[in-house]
mmCIF file of C-alpha atoms in Angstrom:
data_model
loop_
_atom_site.group_PDB
_atom_site.id
_atom_site.type_symbol
_atom_site.label_atom_id
_atom_site.label_comp_id
_atom_site.label_asym_id
_atom_site.label_seq_id
_atom_site.Cartn_x
_atom_site.Cartn_y
_atom_site.Cartn_z
ATOM 1 C CA PRO A 11 -266.542 94.722 103.620
ATOM 2 C CA ILE A 12 -266.805 92.639 100.451
ATOM 3 C CA ALA A 13 -265.355 89.632 102.310
ATOM 4 C CA TRP A 14 -266.619 89.116 105.839
ATOM 5 C CA THR A 15 -263.290 87.515 106.775
ATOM 6 C CA ASP A 16 -261.827 91.048 106.613
ATOM 7 C CA VAL A 17 -263.957 92.082 109.609
ATOM 8 C CA PRO A 18 -265.451 88.963 111.224
ATOM 9 C CA THR A 19 -267.345 90.911 113.892
ATOM 10 C CA MET A 20 -269.433 94.068 113.641
ATOM 11 C CA VAL A 21 -270.253 95.963 116.821
ATOM 12 C CA LEU A 22 -273.282 98.257 116.974
ATOM 13 C CA LYS A 23 -273.177 100.953 119.638
ATOM 14 C CA THR A 24 -276.689 102.085 120.539
ATOM 15 C CA GLU A 25 -278.121 105.046 122.402
ATOM 16 C CA GLU A 26 -281.662 105.244 123.760
ATOM 17 C CA ASN A 27 -283.930 107.481 121.714
ATOM 18 C CA LEU A 28 -287.535 108.680 122.020
ATOM 19 C CA TYR A 29 -289.844 107.602 119.188
ATOM 20 C CA SER A 30 -291.091 111.185 118.921
ATOM 21 C CA PHE A 31 -287.541 112.331 118.044
ATOM 22 C CA SER A 32 -287.442 109.883 115.140
ATOM 23 C CA GLN A 33 -290.849 111.050 113.949
ATOM 24 C CA PHE A 34 -289.672 114.658 113.994
ATOM 25 C CA TYR A 35 -286.810 113.783 111.638
ATOM 26 C CA TRP A 36 -289.019 111.670 109.363
ATOM 27 C CA HIS A 37 -291.848 114.186 109.030
ATOM 28 C CA HIS A 38 -289.986 117.504 109.120
ATOM 29 C CA VAL A 39 -286.199 117.489 108.863
ATOM 30 C CA ALA A 40 -285.935 114.772 106.193
ATOM 31 C CA HIS A 41 -287.990 116.885 103.778
ATOM 32 C CA ASN A 42 -285.171 119.427 103.637
ATOM 33 C CA ALA A 43 -283.382 118.288 100.460
ATOM 34 C CA ARG A 44 -279.989 119.772 101.386
ATOM 35 C CA TRP A 45 -280.034 118.308 104.916
ATOM 36 C CA HIS A 46 -281.200 114.963 103.577
ATOM 37 C CA GLU A 47 -278.390 114.711 101.020
ATOM 38 C CA ASP A 48 -275.680 115.872 103.446
ATOM 39 C CA THR A 49 -276.887 113.420 106.084
ATOM 40 C CA LEU A 50 -276.833 110.433 103.739
ATOM 41 C CA PHE A 51 -273.264 111.261 102.734
ATOM 42 C CA GLN A 52 -272.274 111.418 106.412
ATOM 43 C CA VAL A 53 -273.793 107.989 107.107
ATOM 44 C CA LEU A 54 -272.089 106.426 104.094
ATOM 45 C CA ASP A 55 -268.718 108.001 104.908
ATOM 46 C CA ALA A 56 -266.393 105.125 105.822
ATOM 47 C CA GLU A 57 -264.481 107.344 108.263
ATOM 48 C CA ASN A 58 -267.618 108.361 110.160
ATOM 49 C CA SER A 59 -269.002 105.732 112.546
ATOM 50 C CA ALA A 60 -271.792 107.825 114.117
ATOM 51 C CA VAL A 61 -275.339 108.270 112.792
ATOM 52 C CA PRO A 62 -276.159 112.012 112.965
ATOM 53 C CA PHE A 63 -279.938 111.749 113.396
ATOM 54 C CA ALA A 64 -282.503 110.150 115.703
ATOM 55 C CA HIS A 65 -283.891 106.888 114.346
ATOM 56 C CA ASN A 66 -285.270 103.486 115.296
ATOM 57 C CA LEU A 67 -282.996 100.489 114.916
ATOM 58 C CA CYS A 68 -285.522 98.289 113.121
ATOM 59 C CA LEU A 69 -285.344 94.576 112.346
ATOM 60 C CA HIS A 70 -286.876 93.603 108.993
ATOM 61 C CA LEU A 71 -287.250 89.845 109.376
ATOM 62 C CA VAL A 72 -287.944 87.529 106.434
ATOM 63 C CA VAL A 73 -289.812 84.419 107.595
ATOM 64 C CA LEU A 74 -289.434 81.224 105.545
ATOM 65 C CA THR A 75 -291.295 77.959 106.148
ATOM 66 C CA ASN A 76 -289.687 74.550 105.760
ATOM 67 C CA ASP A 77 -291.427 74.085 102.397
ATOM 68 C CA ASP A 78 -289.602 77.166 101.058
ATOM 69 C CA LYS A 79 -292.463 79.655 101.223
ATOM 70 C CA ALA A 80 -291.933 83.266 102.273
ATOM 71 C CA LEU A 81 -294.481 84.879 104.578
ATOM 72 C CA LEU A 82 -295.987 88.145 103.339
ATOM 73 C CA THR A 83 -298.082 90.256 105.709
ATOM 74 C CA LYS A 84 -300.358 93.250 105.160
ATOM 75 C CA ARG A 85 -300.020 95.896 107.844
ATOM 76 C CA SER A 86 -303.096 96.969 109.773
ATOM 77 C CA THR A 87 -304.702 100.344 109.080
ATOM 78 C CA ARG A 88 -304.333 101.063 112.819
ATOM 79 C CA VAL A 89 -300.517 100.994 113.040
ATOM 80 C CA ALA A 90 -298.554 104.242 113.419
ATOM 81 C CA SER A 91 -296.878 104.156 110.004
ATOM 82 C CA ASP A 92 -297.114 102.526 106.569
ATOM 83 C CA GLN A 93 -300.734 101.475 107.111
ATOM 84 C CA GLY A 94 -302.143 98.934 104.679
ATOM 85 C CA THR A 95 -298.794 98.117 103.054
ATOM 86 C CA TRP A 96 -297.289 94.660 102.531
ATOM 87 C CA SER A 97 -294.082 93.364 104.127
ATOM 88 C CA CYS A 98 -291.840 90.362 103.702
ATOM 89 C CA SER A 99 -292.360 89.456 106.520
ATOM 90 C CA ILE A 100 -292.391 91.384 109.869
ATOM 91 C CA GLU A 101 -290.704 94.378 111.516
ATOM 92 C CA GLU A 102 -289.688 95.034 115.118
ATOM 93 C CA ASN A 103 -287.702 97.877 116.678
ATOM 94 C CA LEU A 104 -284.908 97.195 119.150
ATOM 95 C CA LYS A 105 -285.976 97.788 122.757
ATOM 96 C CA PRO A 106 -283.769 98.604 125.771
ATOM 97 C CA THR A 107 -284.864 95.303 127.361
ATOM 98 C CA ASP A 108 -283.179 93.411 124.493
ATOM 99 C CA LEU A 109 -279.862 94.710 125.851
ATOM 100 C CA HIS A 110 -280.441 93.273 129.335
ATOM 101 C CA GLY A 111 -278.139 90.331 129.905
ATOM 102 C CA GLU A 112 -275.066 89.201 128.000
ATOM 103 C CA ARG A 113 -274.176 91.645 125.234
ATOM 104 C CA SER A 114 -273.447 88.873 122.748
ATOM 105 C CA GLY A 115 -277.041 87.624 123.072
ATOM 106 C CA ALA A 116 -278.794 90.954 122.438
ATOM 107 C CA VAL A 117 -279.568 90.376 118.752
ATOM 108 C CA LEU A 118 -280.781 86.841 119.437
ATOM 109 C CA ARG A 119 -283.151 88.145 122.151
ATOM 110 C CA TRP A 120 -284.375 90.828 119.750
ATOM 111 C CA MET A 121 -285.139 88.314 116.978
ATOM 112 C CA LYS A 122 -286.841 85.823 119.305
ATOM 113 C CA ARG A 123 -288.993 88.575 120.823
ATOM 114 C CA ALA A 124 -290.020 89.760 117.358
ATOM 115 C CA ILE A 125 -291.134 86.262 116.357
ATOM 116 C CA LEU A 126 -293.021 85.756 119.620
ATOM 117 C CA GLU A 127 -294.777 89.136 119.604
ATOM 118 C CA GLU A 128 -295.615 89.297 115.911
ATOM 119 C CA LEU A 129 -296.300 85.613 115.149
ATOM 120 C CA ALA A 130 -296.946 84.114 118.630
ATOM 121 C CA LEU A 131 -294.310 81.447 117.920
ATOM 122 C CA ASN A 132 -291.882 80.362 120.623
ATOM 123 C CA ASP A 133 -288.550 78.649 120.017
ATOM 124 C CA THR A 134 -290.142 75.224 119.605
ATOM 125 C CA TYR A 135 -291.059 76.271 116.051
ATOM 126 C CA TYR A 136 -287.496 77.056 114.926
ATOM 127 C CA ASP A 137 -283.858 76.334 115.732
ATOM 128 C CA GLU A 138 -281.716 79.201 116.981
ATOM 129 C CA SER A 139 -279.122 78.235 114.364
ATOM 130 C CA ASN A 140 -281.697 79.219 111.720
ATOM 131 C CA LEU A 141 -281.836 82.830 112.924
ATOM 132 C CA LYS A 142 -279.582 84.898 110.656
ATOM 133 C CA ILE A 143 -278.626 88.557 110.289
ATOM 134 C CA LEU A 144 -278.061 89.300 106.590
ATOM 135 C CA SER A 145 -277.143 92.988 106.543
ATOM 136 C CA ILE A 146 -277.323 96.379 108.198
ATOM 137 C CA PHE A 147 -278.719 99.002 105.849
ATOM 138 C CA LEU A 148 -279.928 102.565 105.521
ATOM 139 C CA GLU A 149 -283.560 103.323 104.717
ATOM 140 C CA SER A 150 -282.826 106.520 102.862
ATOM 141 C CA GLU A 151 -286.330 107.987 102.554
ATOM 142 C CA LYS A 152 -287.150 108.220 106.270
ATOM 143 C CA PRO A 153 -284.113 108.062 107.055
ATOM 144 C CA ASN A 154 -283.621 105.064 109.364
ATOM 145 C CA ILE A 155 -280.965 102.485 110.196
ATOM 146 C CA SER A 156 -282.275 98.934 109.919
ATOM 147 C CA VAL A 157 -281.184 95.314 110.103
ATOM 148 C CA ALA A 158 -282.239 92.597 107.635
ATOM 149 C CA GLY A 159 -282.747 89.165 109.177
ATOM 150 C CA LEU A 160 -283.922 85.698 108.180
ATOM 151 C CA VAL A 161 -285.548 82.839 110.067
ATOM 152 C CA THR A 162 -286.466 79.433 108.667
ATOM 153 C CA LEU A 163 -289.244 77.768 110.649
ATOM 154 C CA ASN A 164 -289.664 74.058 111.333
ATOM 155 C CA ILE A 165 -293.241 74.107 109.996
ATOM 156 C CA ASP A 166 -294.743 74.461 106.535
ATOM 157 C CA ALA A 167 -296.827 77.316 105.168
ATOM 158 C CA GLN A 168 -300.181 75.640 105.872
ATOM 159 C CA GLU A 169 -299.218 75.010 109.503
ATOM 160 C CA LEU A 170 -298.097 78.626 109.905
ATOM 161 C CA ARG A 171 -301.331 79.891 108.357
ATOM 162 C CA THR A 172 -303.326 77.812 110.844
ATOM 163 C CA LEU A 173 -301.268 78.963 113.830
ATOM 164 C CA LEU A 174 -301.633 82.631 112.888
ATOM 165 C CA ARG A 175 -305.399 82.168 112.932
ATOM 166 C CA THR A 176 -305.583 80.266 116.223
ATOM 167 C CA LEU A 177 -302.810 81.453 118.543
ATOM 168 C CA PRO A 178 -303.397 84.744 120.422
ATOM 169 C CA ARG A 179 -300.746 87.288 119.445
ATOM 170 C CA ASN A 180 -299.314 90.113 121.542
ATOM 171 C CA ASP A 181 -299.399 92.413 118.509
ATOM 172 C CA TYR A 182 -301.836 92.498 115.622
ATOM 173 C CA GLU A 183 -299.788 94.754 113.390
ATOM 174 C CA PHE A 184 -300.815 92.767 110.312
ATOM 175 C CA THR A 185 -304.289 91.690 109.293
ATOM 176 C CA THR A 186 -303.645 89.506 106.230
ATOM 177 C CA ASP A 187 -301.000 86.900 105.420
ATOM 178 C CA ASP A 188 -299.925 85.268 102.169
ATOM 179 C CA TYR A 189 -297.202 82.790 101.129
ATOM 180 C CA LEU A 190 -294.992 82.907 98.048
ATOM 181 C CA SER A 191 -292.452 80.459 96.692
ATOM 182 C CA ILE A 192 -288.942 81.778 96.080
ATOM 183 C CA LYS A 193 -289.624 82.074 92.335
ATOM 184 C CA GLU A 194 -292.935 83.833 92.945
ATOM 185 C CA LEU A 195 -291.135 86.208 95.294
ATOM 186 C CA ALA A 196 -288.494 86.883 92.631
ATOM 187 C CA ARG A 197 -291.185 87.817 90.115
ATOM 188 C CA GLU A 198 -292.858 90.020 92.702
ATOM 189 C CA LEU A 199 -289.627 91.994 93.139
ATOM 190 C CA THR A 200 -289.543 93.095 89.503
ATOM 191 C CA ASN A 201 -293.297 93.162 88.825
ATOM 192 C CA PRO A 202 -294.956 93.964 92.162
ATOM 193 C CA SER A 203 -298.681 93.268 92.389
ATOM 194 C CA ARG A 204 -299.123 95.012 95.753
ATOM 195 C CA TYR A 205 -298.024 98.156 97.554
ATOM 196 C CA TYR A 206 -295.054 97.355 99.769
ATOM 197 C CA HIS A 207 -293.741 98.763 103.037
ATOM 198 C CA ARG A 208 -290.225 99.107 101.547
ATOM 199 C CA TYR A 209 -288.728 98.673 98.086
ATOM 200 C CA GLY A 210 -285.238 97.339 97.416
ATOM 201 C CA GLU A 211 -282.591 98.130 94.846
ATOM 202 C CA ALA A 212 -283.904 97.628 91.306
ATOM 203 C CA ASN A 213 -280.635 96.125 90.009
ATOM 204 C CA PHE A 214 -280.708 93.550 92.791
ATOM 205 C CA SER A 215 -284.291 92.689 91.910
ATOM 206 C CA ARG A 216 -283.439 92.142 88.273
ATOM 207 C CA LYS A 217 -280.453 89.936 89.115
ATOM 208 C CA PHE A 218 -282.491 87.988 91.658
ATOM 209 C CA ILE A 219 -285.219 87.123 89.177
ATOM 210 C CA GLU A 220 -282.641 86.142 86.555
ATOM 211 C CA LEU A 221 -281.132 83.614 88.964
ATOM 212 C CA TRP A 222 -284.366 82.101 90.218
ATOM 213 C CA THR A 223 -286.458 82.036 87.041
ATOM 214 C CA ALA A 224 -283.810 80.983 84.519
ATOM 215 C CA GLY A 225 -285.355 78.648 81.967
ATOM 216 C CA ASP A 226 -288.960 79.365 83.037
ATOM 217 C CA ALA A 227 -291.556 80.428 80.502
#
């Protein structure tokens, strides 16, 4: 809804799915133009609450440092998809283990696991109150249902850079990291200098840069 007070709580009902099923849709079924169009209309239909295709519920998590820098990462050439592309900042699929325990804590467990596995940072580096879910959205090309999240760390960009080079990580899905200010990130949205994992809505990008670079040369 336009105003979250209309529906203060959103409930996601999940069903376990094999990764190979998702890949089948991405690499074969999604290339059928008629199926692809019909499916997108079904997902966007307000009266239809079910997603009619296999997919991964993926968290796209933006990581900010306490000096207002956004972490950008370049995906390894050894990952299963989108090799060598840049992200802002990390991605992690929901796992069945995230649902173990109290239902209300599932998303929090998912976000904390993502930060630990991808960045090797435990909850001493951030406050749980700084973990936010911004939106649930449809990646139309694959297609895939995803969640956009945000975490603000208690450390600055230089500290994060050092930790990423010294702490052993569970996953090494990215090989390079970079840090952009909010204004630099706004410029990157409208004039990208690298090849990104996902692109957003162009109108949003234009509005974003207008807000953050107003008055700049």
